[in-house]
Coordinates of C-alpha atoms in Angstrom, one line a residue:
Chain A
X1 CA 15.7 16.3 -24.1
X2 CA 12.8 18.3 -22.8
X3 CA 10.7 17.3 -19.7
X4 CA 7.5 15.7 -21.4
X5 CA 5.4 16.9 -19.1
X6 CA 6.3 20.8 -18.4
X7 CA 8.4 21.0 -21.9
X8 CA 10.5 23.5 -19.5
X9 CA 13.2 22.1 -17.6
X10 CA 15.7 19.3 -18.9
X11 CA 14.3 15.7 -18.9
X12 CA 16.7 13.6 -16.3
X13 CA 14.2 11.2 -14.7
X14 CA 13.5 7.9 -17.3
X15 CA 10.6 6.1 -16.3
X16 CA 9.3 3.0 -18.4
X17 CA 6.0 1.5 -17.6
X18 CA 4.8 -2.0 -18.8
X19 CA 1.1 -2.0 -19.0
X20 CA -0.1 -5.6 -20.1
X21 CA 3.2 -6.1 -22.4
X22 CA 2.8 -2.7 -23.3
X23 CA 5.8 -0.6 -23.1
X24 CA 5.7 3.0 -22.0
X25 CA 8.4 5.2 -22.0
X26 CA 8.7 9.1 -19.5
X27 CA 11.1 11.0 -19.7
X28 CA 10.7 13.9 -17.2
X29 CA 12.6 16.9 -15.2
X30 CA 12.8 16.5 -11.3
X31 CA 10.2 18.7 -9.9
X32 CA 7.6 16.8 -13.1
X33 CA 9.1 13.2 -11.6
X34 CA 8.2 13.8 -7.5
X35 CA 4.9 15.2 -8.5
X36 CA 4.3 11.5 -10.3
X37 CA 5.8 10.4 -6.8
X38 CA 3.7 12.0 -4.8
X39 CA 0.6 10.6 -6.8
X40 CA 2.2 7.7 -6.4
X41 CA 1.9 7.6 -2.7
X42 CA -1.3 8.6 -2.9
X43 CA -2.2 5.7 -4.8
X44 CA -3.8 7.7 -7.4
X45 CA -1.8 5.9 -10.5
X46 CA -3.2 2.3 -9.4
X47 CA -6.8 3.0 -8.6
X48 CA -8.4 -0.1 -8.8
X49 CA -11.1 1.7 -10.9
X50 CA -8.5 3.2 -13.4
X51 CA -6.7 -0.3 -13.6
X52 CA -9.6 -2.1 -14.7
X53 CA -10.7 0.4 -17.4
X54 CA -7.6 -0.1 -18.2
X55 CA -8.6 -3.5 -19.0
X56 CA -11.8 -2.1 -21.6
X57 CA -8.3 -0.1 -23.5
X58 CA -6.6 -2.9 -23.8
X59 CA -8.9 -5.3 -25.3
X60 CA -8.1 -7.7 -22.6
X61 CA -11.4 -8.6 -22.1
X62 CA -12.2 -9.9 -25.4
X63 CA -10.1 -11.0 -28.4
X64 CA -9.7 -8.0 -30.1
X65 CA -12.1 -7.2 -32.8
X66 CA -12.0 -6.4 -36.6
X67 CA -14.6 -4.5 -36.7
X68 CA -14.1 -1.0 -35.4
X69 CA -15.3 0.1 -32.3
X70 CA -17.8 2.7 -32.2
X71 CA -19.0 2.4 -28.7
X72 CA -16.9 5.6 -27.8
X73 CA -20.0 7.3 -29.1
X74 CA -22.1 5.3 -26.5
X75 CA -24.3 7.9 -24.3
X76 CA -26.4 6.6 -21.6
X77 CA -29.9 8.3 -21.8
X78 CA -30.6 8.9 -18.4
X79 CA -27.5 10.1 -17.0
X80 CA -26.3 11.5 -20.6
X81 CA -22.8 10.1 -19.4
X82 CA -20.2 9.0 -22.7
X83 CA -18.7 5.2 -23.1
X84 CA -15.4 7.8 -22.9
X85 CA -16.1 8.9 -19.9
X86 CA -16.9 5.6 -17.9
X87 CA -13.8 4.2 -19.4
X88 CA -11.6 7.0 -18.2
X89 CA -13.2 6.8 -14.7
X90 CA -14.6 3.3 -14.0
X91 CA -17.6 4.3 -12.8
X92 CA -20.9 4.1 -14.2
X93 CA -23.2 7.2 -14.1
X94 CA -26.8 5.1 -13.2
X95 CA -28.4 2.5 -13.7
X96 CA -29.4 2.7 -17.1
X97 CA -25.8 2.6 -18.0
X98 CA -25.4 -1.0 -17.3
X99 CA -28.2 -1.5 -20.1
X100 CA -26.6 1.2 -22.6
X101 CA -22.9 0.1 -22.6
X102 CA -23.6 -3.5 -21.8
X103 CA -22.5 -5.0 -24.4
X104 CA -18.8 -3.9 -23.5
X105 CA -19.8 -4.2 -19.5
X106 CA -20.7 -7.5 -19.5
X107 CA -17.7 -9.6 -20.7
X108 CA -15.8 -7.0 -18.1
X109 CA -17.8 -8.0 -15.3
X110 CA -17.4 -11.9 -16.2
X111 CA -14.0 -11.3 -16.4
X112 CA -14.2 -9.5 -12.8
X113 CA -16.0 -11.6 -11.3
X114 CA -15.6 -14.7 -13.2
X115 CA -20.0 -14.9 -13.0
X116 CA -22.6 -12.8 -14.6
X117 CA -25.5 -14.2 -12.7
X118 CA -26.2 -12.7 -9.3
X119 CA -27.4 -15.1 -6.7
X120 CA -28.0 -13.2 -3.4
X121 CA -30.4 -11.5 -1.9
X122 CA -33.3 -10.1 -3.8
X123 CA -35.1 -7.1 -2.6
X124 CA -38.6 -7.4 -1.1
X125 CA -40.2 -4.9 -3.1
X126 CA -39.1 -6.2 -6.6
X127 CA -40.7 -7.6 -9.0
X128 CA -42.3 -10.8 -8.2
X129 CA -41.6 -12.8 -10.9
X130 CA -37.8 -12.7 -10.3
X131 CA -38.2 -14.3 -7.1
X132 CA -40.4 -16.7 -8.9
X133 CA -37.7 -17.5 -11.1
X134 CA -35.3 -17.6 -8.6
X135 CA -37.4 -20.5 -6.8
X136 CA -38.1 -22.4 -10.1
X137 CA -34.0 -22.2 -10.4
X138 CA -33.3 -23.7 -6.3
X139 CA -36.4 -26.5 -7.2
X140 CA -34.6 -27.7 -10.3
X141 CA -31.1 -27.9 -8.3
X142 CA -33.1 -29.6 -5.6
X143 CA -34.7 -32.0 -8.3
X144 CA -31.4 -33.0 -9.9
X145 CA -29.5 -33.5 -6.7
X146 CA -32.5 -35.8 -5.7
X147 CA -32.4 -37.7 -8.8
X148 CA -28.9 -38.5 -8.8
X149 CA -29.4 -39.4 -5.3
X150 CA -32.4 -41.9 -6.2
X151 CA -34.2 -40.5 -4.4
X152 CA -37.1 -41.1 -6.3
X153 CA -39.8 -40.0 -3.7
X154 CA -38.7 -37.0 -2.7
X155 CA -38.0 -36.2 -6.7
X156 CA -41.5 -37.0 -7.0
X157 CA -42.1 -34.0 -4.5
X158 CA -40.3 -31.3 -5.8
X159 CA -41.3 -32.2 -9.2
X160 CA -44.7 -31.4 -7.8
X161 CA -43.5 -28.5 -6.1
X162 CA -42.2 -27.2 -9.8
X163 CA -45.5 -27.6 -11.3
X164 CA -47.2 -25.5 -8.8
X165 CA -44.5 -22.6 -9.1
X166 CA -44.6 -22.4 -12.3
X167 CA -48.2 -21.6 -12.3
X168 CA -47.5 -19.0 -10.1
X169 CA -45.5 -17.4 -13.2
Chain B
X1 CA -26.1 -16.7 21.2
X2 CA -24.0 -20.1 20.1
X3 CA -22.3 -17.7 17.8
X4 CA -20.9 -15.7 20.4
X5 CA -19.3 -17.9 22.1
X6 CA -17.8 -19.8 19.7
X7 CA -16.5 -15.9 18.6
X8 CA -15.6 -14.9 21.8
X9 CA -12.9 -17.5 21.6
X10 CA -10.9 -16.0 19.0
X11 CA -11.2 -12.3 20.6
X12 CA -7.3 -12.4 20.6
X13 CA -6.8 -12.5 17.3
X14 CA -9.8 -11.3 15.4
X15 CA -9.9 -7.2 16.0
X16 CA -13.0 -6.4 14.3
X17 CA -15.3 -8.0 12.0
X18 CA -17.2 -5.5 9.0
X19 CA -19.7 -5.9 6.8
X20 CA -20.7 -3.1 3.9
X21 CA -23.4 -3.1 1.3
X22 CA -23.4 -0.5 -1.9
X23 CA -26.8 0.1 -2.9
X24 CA -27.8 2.7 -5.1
X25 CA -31.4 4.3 -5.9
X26 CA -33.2 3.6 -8.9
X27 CA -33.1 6.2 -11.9
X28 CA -31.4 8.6 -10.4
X29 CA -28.0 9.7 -11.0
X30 CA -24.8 8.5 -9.1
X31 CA -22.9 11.1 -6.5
X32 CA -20.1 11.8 -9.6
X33 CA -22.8 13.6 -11.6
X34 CA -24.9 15.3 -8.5
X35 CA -25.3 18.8 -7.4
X36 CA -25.6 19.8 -4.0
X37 CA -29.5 19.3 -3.9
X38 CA -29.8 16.7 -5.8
X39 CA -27.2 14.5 -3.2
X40 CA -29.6 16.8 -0.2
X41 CA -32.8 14.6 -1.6
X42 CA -30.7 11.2 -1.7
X43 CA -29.5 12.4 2.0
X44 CA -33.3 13.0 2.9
X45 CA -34.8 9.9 1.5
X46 CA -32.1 7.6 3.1
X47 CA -32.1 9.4 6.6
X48 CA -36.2 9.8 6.5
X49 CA -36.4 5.7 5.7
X50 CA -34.5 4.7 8.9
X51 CA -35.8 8.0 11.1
X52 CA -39.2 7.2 10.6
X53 CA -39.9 3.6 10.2
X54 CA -41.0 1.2 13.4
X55 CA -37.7 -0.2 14.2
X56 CA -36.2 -0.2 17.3
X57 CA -33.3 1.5 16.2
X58 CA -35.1 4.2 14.1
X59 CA -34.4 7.3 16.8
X60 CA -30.1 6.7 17.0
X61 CA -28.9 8.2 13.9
X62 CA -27.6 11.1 13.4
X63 CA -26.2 13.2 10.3
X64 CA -23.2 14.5 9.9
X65 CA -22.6 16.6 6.8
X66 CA -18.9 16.5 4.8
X67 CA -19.1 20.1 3.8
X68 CA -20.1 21.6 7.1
X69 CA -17.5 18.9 9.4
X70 CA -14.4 20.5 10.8
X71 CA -11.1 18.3 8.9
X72 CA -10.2 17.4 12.3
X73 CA -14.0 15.5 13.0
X74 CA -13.3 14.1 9.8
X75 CA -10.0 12.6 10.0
X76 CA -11.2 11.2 13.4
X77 CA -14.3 9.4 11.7
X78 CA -12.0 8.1 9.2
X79 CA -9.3 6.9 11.8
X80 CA -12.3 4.8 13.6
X81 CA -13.2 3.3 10.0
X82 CA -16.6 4.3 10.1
X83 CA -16.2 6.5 6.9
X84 CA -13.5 6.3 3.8
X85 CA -11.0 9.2 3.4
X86 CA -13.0 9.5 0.0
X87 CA -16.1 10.7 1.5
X88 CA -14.4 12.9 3.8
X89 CA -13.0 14.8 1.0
X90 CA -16.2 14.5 -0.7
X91 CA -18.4 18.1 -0.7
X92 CA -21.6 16.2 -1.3
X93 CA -21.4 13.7 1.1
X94 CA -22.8 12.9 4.9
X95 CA -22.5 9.9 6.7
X96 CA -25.7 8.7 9.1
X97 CA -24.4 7.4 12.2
X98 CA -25.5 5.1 14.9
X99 CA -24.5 6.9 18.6
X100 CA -23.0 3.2 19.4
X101 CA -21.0 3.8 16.0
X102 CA -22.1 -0.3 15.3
X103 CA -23.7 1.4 12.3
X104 CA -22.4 3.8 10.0
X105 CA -24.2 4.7 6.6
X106 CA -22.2 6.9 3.9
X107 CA -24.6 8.8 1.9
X108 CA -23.5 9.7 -1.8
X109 CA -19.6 8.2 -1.7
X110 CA -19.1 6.3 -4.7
X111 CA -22.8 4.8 -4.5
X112 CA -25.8 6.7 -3.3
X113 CA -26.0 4.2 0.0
X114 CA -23.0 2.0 1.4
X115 CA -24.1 0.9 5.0
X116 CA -21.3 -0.5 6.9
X117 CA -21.6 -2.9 10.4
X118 CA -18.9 -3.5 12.8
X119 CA -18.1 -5.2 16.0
X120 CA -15.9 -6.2 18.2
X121 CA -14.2 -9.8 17.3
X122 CA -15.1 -12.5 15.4
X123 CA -18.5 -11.5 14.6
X124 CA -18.8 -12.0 10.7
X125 CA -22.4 -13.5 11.0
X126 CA -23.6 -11.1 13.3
X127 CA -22.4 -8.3 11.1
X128 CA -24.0 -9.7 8.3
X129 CA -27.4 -10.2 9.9
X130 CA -27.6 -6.7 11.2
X131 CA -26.3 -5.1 7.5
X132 CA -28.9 -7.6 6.2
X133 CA -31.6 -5.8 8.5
X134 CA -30.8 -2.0 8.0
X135 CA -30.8 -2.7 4.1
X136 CA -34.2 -4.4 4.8
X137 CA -35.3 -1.4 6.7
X138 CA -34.2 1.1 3.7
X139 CA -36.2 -1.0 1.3
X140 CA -38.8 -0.5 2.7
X141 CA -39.3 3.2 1.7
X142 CA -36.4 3.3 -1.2
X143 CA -36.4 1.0 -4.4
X144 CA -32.9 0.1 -4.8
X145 CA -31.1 0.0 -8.4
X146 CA -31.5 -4.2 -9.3
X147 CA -31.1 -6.2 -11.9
X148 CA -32.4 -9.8 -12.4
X149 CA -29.1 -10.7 -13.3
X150 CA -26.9 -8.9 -11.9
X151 CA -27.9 -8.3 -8.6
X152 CA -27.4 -4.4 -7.0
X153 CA -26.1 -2.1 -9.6
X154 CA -23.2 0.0 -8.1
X155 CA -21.7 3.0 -9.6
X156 CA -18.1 0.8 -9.9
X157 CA -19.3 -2.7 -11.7
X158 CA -16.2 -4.6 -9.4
X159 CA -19.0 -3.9 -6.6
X160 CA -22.4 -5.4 -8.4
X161 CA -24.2 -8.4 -7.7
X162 CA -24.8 -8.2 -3.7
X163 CA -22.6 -5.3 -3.0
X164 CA -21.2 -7.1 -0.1
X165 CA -18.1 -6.5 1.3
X166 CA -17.2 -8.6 4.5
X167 CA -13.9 -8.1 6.2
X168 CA -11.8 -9.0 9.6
X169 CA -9.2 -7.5 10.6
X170 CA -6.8 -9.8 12.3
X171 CA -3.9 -9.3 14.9
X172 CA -0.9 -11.8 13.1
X173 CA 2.3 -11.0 15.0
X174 CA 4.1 -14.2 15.0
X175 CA 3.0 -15.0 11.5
X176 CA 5.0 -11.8 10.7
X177 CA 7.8 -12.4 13.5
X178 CA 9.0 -15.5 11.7
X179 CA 8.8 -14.4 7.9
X180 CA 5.5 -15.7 7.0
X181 CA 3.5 -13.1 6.4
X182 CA 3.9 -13.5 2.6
X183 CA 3.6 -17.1 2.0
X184 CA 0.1 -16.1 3.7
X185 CA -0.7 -13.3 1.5
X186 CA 0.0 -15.5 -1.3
X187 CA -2.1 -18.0 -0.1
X188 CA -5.0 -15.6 0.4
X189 CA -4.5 -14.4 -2.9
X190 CA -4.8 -17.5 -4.3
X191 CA -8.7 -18.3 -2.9
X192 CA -10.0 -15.0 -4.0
X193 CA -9.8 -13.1 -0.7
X194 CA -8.0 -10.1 -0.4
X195 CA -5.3 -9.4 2.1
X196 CA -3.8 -6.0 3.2
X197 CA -1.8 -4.7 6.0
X198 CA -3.2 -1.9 8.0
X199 CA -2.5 1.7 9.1
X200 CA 1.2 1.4 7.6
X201 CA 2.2 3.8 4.9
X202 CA 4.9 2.9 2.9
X203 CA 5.8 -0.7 2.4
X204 CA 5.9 -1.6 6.1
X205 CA 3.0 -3.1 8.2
X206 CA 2.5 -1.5 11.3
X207 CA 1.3 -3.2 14.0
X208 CA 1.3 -6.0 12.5
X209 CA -3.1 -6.0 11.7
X210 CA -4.0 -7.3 8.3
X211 CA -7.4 -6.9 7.1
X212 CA -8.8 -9.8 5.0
X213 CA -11.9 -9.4 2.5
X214 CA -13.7 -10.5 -0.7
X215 CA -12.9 -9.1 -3.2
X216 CA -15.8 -11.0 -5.8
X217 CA -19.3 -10.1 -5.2
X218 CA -21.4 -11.3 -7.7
X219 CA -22.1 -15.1 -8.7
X220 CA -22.2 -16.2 -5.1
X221 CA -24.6 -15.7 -2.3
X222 CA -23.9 -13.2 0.3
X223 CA -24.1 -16.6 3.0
X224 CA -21.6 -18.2 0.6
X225 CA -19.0 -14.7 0.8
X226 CA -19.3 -14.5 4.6
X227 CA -18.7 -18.3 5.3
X228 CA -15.4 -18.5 2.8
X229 CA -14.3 -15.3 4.8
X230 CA -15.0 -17.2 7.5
X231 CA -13.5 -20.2 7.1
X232 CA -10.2 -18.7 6.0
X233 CA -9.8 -16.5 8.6
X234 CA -10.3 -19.2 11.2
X235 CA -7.5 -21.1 9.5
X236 CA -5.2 -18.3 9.6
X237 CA -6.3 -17.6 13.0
X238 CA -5.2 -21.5 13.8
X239 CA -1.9 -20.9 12.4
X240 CA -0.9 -18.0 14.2
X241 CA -1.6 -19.8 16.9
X242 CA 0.5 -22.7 16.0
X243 CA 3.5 -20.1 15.5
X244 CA 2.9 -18.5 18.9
X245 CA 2.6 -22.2 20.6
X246 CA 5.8 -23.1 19.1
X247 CA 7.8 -19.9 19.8
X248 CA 7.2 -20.1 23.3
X249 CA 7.8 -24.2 23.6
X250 CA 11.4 -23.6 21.3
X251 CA 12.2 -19.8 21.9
X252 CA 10.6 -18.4 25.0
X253 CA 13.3 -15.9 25.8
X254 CA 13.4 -14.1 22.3
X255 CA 9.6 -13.5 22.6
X256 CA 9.7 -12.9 25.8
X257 CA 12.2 -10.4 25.7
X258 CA 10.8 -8.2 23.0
X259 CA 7.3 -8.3 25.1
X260 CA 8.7 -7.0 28.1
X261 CA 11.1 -4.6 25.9
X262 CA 8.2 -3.1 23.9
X263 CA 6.4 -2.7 27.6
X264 CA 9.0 -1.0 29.2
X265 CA 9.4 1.3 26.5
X266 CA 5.3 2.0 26.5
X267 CA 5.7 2.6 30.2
X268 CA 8.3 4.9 30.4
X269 CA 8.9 6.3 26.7
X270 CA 8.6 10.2 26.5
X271 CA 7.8 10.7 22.9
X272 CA 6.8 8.1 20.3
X273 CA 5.8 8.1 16.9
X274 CA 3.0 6.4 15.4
X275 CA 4.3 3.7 14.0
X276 CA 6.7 2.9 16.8
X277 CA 3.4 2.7 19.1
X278 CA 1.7 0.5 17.0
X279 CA 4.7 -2.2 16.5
X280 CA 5.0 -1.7 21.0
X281 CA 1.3 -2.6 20.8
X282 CA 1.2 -5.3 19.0
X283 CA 3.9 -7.0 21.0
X284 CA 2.2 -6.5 24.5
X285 CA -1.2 -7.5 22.8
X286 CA 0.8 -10.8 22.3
X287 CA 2.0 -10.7 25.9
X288 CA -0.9 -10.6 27.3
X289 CA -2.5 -13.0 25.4
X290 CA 0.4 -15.7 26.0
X291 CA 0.0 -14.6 29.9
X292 CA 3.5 -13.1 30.5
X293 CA 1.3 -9.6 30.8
X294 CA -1.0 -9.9 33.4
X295 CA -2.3 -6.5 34.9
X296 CA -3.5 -4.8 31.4
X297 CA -6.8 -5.8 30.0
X298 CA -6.6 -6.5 26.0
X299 CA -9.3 -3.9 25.5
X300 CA -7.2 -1.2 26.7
X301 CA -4.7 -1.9 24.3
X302 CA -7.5 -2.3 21.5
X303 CA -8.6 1.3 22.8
X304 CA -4.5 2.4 22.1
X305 CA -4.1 1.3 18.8
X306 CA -7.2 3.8 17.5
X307 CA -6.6 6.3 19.8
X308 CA -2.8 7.2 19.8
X309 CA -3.6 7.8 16.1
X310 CA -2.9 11.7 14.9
X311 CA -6.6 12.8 14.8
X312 CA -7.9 10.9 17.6
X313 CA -4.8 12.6 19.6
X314 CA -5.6 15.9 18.7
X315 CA -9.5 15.5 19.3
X316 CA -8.7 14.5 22.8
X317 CA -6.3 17.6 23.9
X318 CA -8.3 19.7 21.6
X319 CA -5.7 21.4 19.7
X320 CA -3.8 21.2 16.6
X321 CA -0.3 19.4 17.2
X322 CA 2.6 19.2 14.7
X323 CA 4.0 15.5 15.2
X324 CA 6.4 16.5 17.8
X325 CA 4.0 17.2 20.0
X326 CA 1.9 15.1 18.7
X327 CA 5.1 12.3 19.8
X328 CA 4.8 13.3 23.4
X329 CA 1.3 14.0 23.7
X330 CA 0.8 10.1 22.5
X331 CA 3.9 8.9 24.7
X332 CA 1.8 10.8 27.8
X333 CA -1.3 9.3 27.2
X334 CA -0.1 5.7 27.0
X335 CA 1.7 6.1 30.2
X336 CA -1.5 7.2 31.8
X337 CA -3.6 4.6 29.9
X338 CA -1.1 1.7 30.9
X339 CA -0.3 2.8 34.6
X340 CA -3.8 3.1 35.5

């Protein structure tokens, strides 16, 4: 058998890779075999980024679907960057491109992070309606917590509280 | 500060505490896709927002460019931890730097900004109070790539939603002395942190200094990552203490031996490799701290661990050393660092 990567040299190395029940199967000469090594060791073969757009090929985001996929022909418009491309690398190319491919990115990033709703810091010069809604968001916690609580009076307050914010939007 | 002192406590055991936030500026294409100028007018626009705003700190930066860096200046910057080996290979990118080195800013890594504080210790809120300030202090001239619900965009989406990623690295020698060390990783694991062992290649941990992080950055508030972080590094902190309190109470000759061993051999060693130094280290770091070591200040051997590394070596003589010479050269300047 010839090496599968050169097609030179003999194949004498037999590597099988299981990626998520998948079986893989290399068969490759020395020199082909300590080059994989050496990538190895450099941690190049399980980049974090690779293994998780691994995840996208796999499906194992999402049950897999009948209807075929055509979002390899996905191209962002600002950064003119393929589907293809960010599931080879992992890495988006702007901003836009969590808009463009989001349909595919968000059940990733729920599966990453187990959350798709961001609840840090917001920056100062954004939009102020989103802090807005952010307040209206802590308020309504607030008012819950309060009314399980009975705490009736300071319900009362933050219900007040609510009315006034949401004028504000 | 209350903080500080209640930090200062666990100055034995905490090495450093780190906080880094990706941001990334709106509409305009991330480092992967940029040419030379384009990652020049990301360079400018973050340097100009710190160098010319009112802050106190707005004159100590400066730049230092990845293409135009000599490998050695590089490796050395790396070796500190105040850039990734990515960026030093990178041709595109700079990092701005504080002179105290507290701050460190990579320009056009993997995301256009990822601003990095570190201090000495246990300092996880102070970190995060000054990262908090310096992304403030950007802001103020740069609109930043956000979404309403999903927080910072960042070039890799494991990094979106605050971009925040908190860290301490931790001195755990006992933990590993007695076969723990895995159980703990496990554990670690298991609460969504991320462990990993430091400075060791292969399978090995040298030196016995694990680095614990977050690894989830969006759905939880960037108070809510740093006090988890916290909290779980003050338990494991509290259990390698327990392990070090019971060695010495059931097994005080066994530890003390391989203290005063690894001490000796500091002393009087001629050549040493890198990861010998580190494992020697780590034991008189313990001796000291469990008092058998008396006459060497814990800084000092904080200052050994990064500097006995191969770049930091080689900066210091100022010349290029295979690692045989490298061996000695690190051998002779413990000796001088630990008889002085």
């Amino acid at each position: 058998m010839k090496c599968e990567n050169c097609n030179v040299r003999e194949a004498v190395v037999h590597i099988t890779k299981i990626v998520n029940g998948e079986k893989q199967a290399f068969n490759l000469c020395e020199p082909c075999a300590n080059k994989l090594e050496g990538l190895l060791e450099d941690d190049h073969l399980f980049d974090f980024h690779k293994f998780f757009s691994g995840l996208l090929d796999s499906g194992g985001f999402s049950f897999p679907s009948s209807q075929p996929q055509r979002t390899y022909d996905l191209v962002c418009p600002l950064c003119k960057i393929r589907y293809s491309t960010f599931k080879q690398t992992g890495k988006v190319g702007c901003n836009q491109c969590y808009e463009t491919f989001g349909k595919q990115l968000n059940p990733l990033i729920r599966r990453i992070h187990g959350s798709d709703k961001h609840t840090g810091k917001i920056p100062h010069n954004v939009d102020s309606k989103i802090k807005i809604k952010r307040d209206l968001e802590e308020l309504n916690k607030r008012l819950k917590k309060a009314i399980e609580n009975e705490e009736y009076e300071l319900a009362a307050k933050i219900r007040d509280e609510l009315k006034a914010k949401n004028q504000e939007l | 500060m209350v903080w500080n002192n209640i930090d200062g406590k666990e100055n034995d055991i905490v090495i450093s505490s780190r906080v880094r936030l990706a941001r990334n500026i709106q509409d305009k294409v991330m480092p992967t896709l940029m040419d030379k100028e384009q990652a020049d007018e990301i360079k400018n626009m973050v340097f100009n927002s710190i160098t010319k705003s009112n802050s106190a700190i707005s004159h100590q930066f400066k730049i230092i460019d990845m293409d135009s860096s000599p490998p050695l200046e590089k490796q050395v910057l790396v070796e500190k931890h105040l850039i990734s080996p990515d960026l030093a290979k990178s041709r595109i990118g700079s990092v701005i730097l504080q002179e105290n080195e507290e701050i460190s800013i990579m320009v056009n890594e993997e995301d256009h900004i990822r601003m990095q504080c570190i201090l000495p210790g246990f300092q996880l809120n102070q970190v995060w109070s000054m990262a908090d300030k310096v992304d403030d202090l950007i802001e103020e001239n740069i609109s930043f790539s956000f979404d309403e619900r999903l927080g910072y965009l960042t070039a890799c989406p494991t990094n979106v939603g605050t971009g925040l990623r908190a860290s301490v690295m931790l001195h755990l020698p006992c933990i590993v002395l007695t076969g723990q060390i895995n159980s703990l990783m496990e554990a670690i694991t298991k609460v969504g942190l991320t462990i990993r062992g430091l400075y060791g290649e292969g399978s090995e941990f040298v030196g016995d200094l694990f680095q614990i992080s977050n690894q989830i950055t969006l759905g939880f508030s960037e108070e809510e990552i740093i006090s988890k972080l916290h909290s779980v590094a003050k338990e494991t902190i509290k259990r390698e203490r327990q392990i070090r309190k019971y060695l010495q109470d059931y097994n005080p000759l066994n530890i003390e031996d391989k203290i005063y061993r690894s001490y000796g051999t500091l002393k009087y060693a001629r050549s040493i490799t890198s990861e010998e130094c580190m494992k020697l280290l780590s034991y008189v770091r313990l001796g000291i701290d469990l008092g058998y070591i008396e006459d060497i200040n814990i800084k000092v051997i904080n200052h050994l661990m990064i500097h006995t590394q191969a770049g930091m070596l080689q900066k210091r003589y100022n010349k290029k050393m295979n690692e045989k010479e490298r061996d000695q050269v690190r051998s002779q300047y413990i000796r001088e660092s630990l008889n002085n």
